[in-house]
Coordinates of N, CA and C in Angstrom, one line a residue:
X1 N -22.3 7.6 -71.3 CA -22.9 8.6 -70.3 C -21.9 8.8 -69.2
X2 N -21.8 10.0 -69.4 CA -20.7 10.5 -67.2 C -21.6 10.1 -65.9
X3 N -20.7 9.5 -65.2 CA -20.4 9.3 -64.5 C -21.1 10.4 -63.2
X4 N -22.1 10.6 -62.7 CA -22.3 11.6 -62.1 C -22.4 11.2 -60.2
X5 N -21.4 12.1 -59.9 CA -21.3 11.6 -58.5 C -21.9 13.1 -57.7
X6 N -22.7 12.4 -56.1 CA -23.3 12.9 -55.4 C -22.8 14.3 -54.9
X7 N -23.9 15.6 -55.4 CA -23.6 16.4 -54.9 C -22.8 16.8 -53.8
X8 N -21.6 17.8 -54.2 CA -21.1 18.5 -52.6 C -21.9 19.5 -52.2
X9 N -22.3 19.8 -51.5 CA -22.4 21.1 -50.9 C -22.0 22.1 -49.5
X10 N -21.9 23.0 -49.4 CA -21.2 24.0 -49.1 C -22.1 25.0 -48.8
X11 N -21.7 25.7 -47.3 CA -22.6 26.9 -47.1 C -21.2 28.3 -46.4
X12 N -20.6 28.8 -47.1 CA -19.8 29.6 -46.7 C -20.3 31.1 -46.4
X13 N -19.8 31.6 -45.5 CA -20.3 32.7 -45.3 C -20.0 34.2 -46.5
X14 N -20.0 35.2 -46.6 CA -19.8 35.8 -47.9 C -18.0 35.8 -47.8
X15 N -17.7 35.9 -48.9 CA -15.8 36.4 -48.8 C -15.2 34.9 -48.5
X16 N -16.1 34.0 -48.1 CA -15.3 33.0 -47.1 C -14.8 31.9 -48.4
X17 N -13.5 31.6 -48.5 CA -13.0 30.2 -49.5 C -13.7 29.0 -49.0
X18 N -13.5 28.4 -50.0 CA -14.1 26.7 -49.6 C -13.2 25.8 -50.7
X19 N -13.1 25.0 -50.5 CA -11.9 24.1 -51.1 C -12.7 22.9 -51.5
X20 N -12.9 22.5 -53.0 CA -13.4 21.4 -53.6 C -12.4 20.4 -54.1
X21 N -12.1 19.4 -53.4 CA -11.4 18.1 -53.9 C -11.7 17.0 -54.5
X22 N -11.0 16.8 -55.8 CA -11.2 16.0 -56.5 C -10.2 15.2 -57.1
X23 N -9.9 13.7 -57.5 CA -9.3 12.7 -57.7 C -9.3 12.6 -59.1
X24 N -7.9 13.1 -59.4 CA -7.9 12.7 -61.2 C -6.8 12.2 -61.5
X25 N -6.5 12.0 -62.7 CA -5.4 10.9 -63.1 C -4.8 11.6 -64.2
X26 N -4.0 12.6 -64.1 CA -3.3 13.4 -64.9 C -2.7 12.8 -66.2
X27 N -1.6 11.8 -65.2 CA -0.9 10.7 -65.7 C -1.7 10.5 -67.7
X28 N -2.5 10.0 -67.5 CA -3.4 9.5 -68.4 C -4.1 10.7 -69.1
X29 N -4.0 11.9 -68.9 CA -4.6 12.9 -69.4 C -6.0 13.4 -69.1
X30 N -6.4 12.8 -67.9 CA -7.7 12.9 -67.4 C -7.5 14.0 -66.5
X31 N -8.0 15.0 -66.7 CA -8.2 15.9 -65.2 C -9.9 16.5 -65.2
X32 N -9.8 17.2 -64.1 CA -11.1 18.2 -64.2 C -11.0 19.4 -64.9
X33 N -11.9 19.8 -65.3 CA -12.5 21.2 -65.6 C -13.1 22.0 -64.9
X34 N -12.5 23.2 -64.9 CA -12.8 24.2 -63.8 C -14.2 25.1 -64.8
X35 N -15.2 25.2 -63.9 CA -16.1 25.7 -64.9 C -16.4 27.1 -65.0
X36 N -17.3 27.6 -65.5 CA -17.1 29.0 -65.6 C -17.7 29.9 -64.1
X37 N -16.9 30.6 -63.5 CA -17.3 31.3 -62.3 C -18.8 32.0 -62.5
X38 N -19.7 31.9 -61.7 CA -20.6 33.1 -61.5 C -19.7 34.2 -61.1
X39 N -20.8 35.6 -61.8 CA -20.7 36.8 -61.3 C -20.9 36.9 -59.6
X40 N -19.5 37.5 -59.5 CA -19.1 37.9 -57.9 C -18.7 36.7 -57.5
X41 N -18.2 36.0 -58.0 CA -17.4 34.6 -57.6 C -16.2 34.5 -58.3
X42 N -14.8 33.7 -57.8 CA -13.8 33.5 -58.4 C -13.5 31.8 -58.1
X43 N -13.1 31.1 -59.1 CA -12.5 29.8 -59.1 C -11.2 29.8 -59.4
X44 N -10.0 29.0 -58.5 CA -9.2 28.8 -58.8 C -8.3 27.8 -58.4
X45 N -7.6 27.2 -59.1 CA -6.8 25.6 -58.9 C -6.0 26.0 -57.9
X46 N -5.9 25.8 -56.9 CA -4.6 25.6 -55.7 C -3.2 25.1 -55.9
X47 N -3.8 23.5 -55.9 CA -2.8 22.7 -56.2 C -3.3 21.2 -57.0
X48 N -2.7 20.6 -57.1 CA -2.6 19.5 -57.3 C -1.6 18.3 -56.5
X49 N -2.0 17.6 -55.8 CA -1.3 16.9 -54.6 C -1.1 15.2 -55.3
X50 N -0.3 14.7 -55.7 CA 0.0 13.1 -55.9 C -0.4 12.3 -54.9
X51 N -1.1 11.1 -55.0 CA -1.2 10.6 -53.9 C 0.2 9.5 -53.5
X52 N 0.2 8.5 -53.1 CA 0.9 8.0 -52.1 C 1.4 6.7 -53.5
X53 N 0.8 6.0 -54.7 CA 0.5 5.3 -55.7 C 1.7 5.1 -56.7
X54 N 2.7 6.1 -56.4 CA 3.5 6.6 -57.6 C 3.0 6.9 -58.8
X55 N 4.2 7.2 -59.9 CA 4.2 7.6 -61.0 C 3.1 7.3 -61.7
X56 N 1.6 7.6 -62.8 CA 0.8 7.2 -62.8 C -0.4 7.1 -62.2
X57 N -0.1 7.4 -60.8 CA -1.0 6.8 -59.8 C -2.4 8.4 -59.9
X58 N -3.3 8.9 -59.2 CA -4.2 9.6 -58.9 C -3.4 10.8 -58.1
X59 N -4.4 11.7 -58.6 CA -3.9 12.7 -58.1 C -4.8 13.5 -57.3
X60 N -5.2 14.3 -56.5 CA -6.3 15.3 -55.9 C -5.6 16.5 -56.2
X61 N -6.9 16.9 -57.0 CA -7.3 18.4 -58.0 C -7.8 19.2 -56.7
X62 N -7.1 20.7 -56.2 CA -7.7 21.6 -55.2 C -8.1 22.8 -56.0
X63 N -9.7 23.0 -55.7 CA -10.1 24.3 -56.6 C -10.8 24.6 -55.0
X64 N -10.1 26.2 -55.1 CA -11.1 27.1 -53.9 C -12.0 28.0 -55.1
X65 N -12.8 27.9 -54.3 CA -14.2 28.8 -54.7 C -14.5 30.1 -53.6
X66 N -14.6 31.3 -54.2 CA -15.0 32.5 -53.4 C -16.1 33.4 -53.7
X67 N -17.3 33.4 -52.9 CA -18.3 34.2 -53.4 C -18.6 35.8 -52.7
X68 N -18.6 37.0 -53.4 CA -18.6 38.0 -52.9 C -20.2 38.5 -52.5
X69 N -21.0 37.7 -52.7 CA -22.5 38.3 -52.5 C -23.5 36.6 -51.9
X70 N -24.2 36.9 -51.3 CA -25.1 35.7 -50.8 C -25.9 35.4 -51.8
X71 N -26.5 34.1 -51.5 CA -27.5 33.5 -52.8 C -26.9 32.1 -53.4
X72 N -27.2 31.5 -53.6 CA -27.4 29.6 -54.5 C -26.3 29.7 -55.6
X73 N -25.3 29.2 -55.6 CA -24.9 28.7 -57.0 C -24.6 27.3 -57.1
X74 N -24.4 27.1 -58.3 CA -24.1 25.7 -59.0 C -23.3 26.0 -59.8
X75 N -22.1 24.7 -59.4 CA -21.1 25.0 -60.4 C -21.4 22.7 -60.8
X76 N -20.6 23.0 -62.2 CA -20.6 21.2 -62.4 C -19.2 21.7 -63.0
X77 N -18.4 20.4 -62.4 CA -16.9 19.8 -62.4 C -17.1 18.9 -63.5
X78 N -16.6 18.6 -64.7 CA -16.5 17.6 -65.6 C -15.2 16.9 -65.8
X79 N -15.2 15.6 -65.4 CA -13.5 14.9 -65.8 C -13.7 14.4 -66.9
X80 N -12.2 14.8 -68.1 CA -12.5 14.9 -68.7 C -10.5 14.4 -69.5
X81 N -10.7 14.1 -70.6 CA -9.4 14.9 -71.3 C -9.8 15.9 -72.3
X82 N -9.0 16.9 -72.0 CA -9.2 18.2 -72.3 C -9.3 18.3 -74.0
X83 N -8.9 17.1 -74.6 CA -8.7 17.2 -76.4 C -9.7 16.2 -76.5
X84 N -10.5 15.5 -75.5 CA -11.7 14.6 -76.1 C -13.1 15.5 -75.7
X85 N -14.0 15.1 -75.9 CA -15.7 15.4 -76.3 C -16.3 14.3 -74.7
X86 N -15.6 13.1 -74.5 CA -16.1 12.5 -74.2 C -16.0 13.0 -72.2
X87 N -16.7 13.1 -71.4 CA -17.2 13.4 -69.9 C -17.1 12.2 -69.3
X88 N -16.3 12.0 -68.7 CA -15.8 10.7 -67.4 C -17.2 10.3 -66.5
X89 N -16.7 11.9 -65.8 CA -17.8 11.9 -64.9 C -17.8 13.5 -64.6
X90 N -19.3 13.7 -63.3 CA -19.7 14.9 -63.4 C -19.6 15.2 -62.2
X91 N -19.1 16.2 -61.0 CA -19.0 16.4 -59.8 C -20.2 17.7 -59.7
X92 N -21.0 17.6 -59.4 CA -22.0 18.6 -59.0 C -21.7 19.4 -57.8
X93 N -21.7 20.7 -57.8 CA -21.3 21.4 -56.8 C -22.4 22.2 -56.3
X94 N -23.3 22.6 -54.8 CA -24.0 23.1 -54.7 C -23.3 24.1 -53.6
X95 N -23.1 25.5 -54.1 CA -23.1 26.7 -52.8 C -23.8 27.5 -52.5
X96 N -24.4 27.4 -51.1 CA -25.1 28.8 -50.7 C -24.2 29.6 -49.8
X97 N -24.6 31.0 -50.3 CA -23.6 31.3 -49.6 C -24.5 32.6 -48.9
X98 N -24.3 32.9 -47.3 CA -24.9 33.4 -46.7 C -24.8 34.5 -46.4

């Protein structure tokens, strides 16, 4: 069973980005999954920043989120390797957006 860690949430105004960070381990084939955008929303990967650990070490995954219209969404983050079945863990994302 994944790993499910405590909701983020987020209240951005409409148009406004918001930046979700997450800690993955590339290295090893583990990253996140960017999940599928709601309508009038766009997701997209920034960067990916190494941390301080070297070669192997963890990495922080940057996905901005943009929503063009007000209203609740939910997005869920899955870590994962992209060629397994198997869910690490689950990043629950909660936006309202005003």
């Amino acid at each position: 069973m994944a790993n499910e860690r405590a909701t983020m949430n987020f209240q951005p105004a409409i148009g406004e980005q918001i930046v979700v960070e997450l800690p993955a381990t590339p290295g090893a084939g583990v990253v996140w999954s960017v999940p599928p955008a709601p309508a009038g929303c766009t997701i997209t990967q920034i960067e990916s920043k190494p941390d301080d650990t070297g070669i192997g070490g963890t990495t922080l995954q940057r996905f901005t989120v943009s929503c063009g219209k007000p209203g609740q969404i939910q997005l869920r983050f899955e870590l994962k390797r992209p060629w397994e079945d198997i869910v690490r863990a689950v990043q629950p994302v909660t936006i309202d957006v005003k």
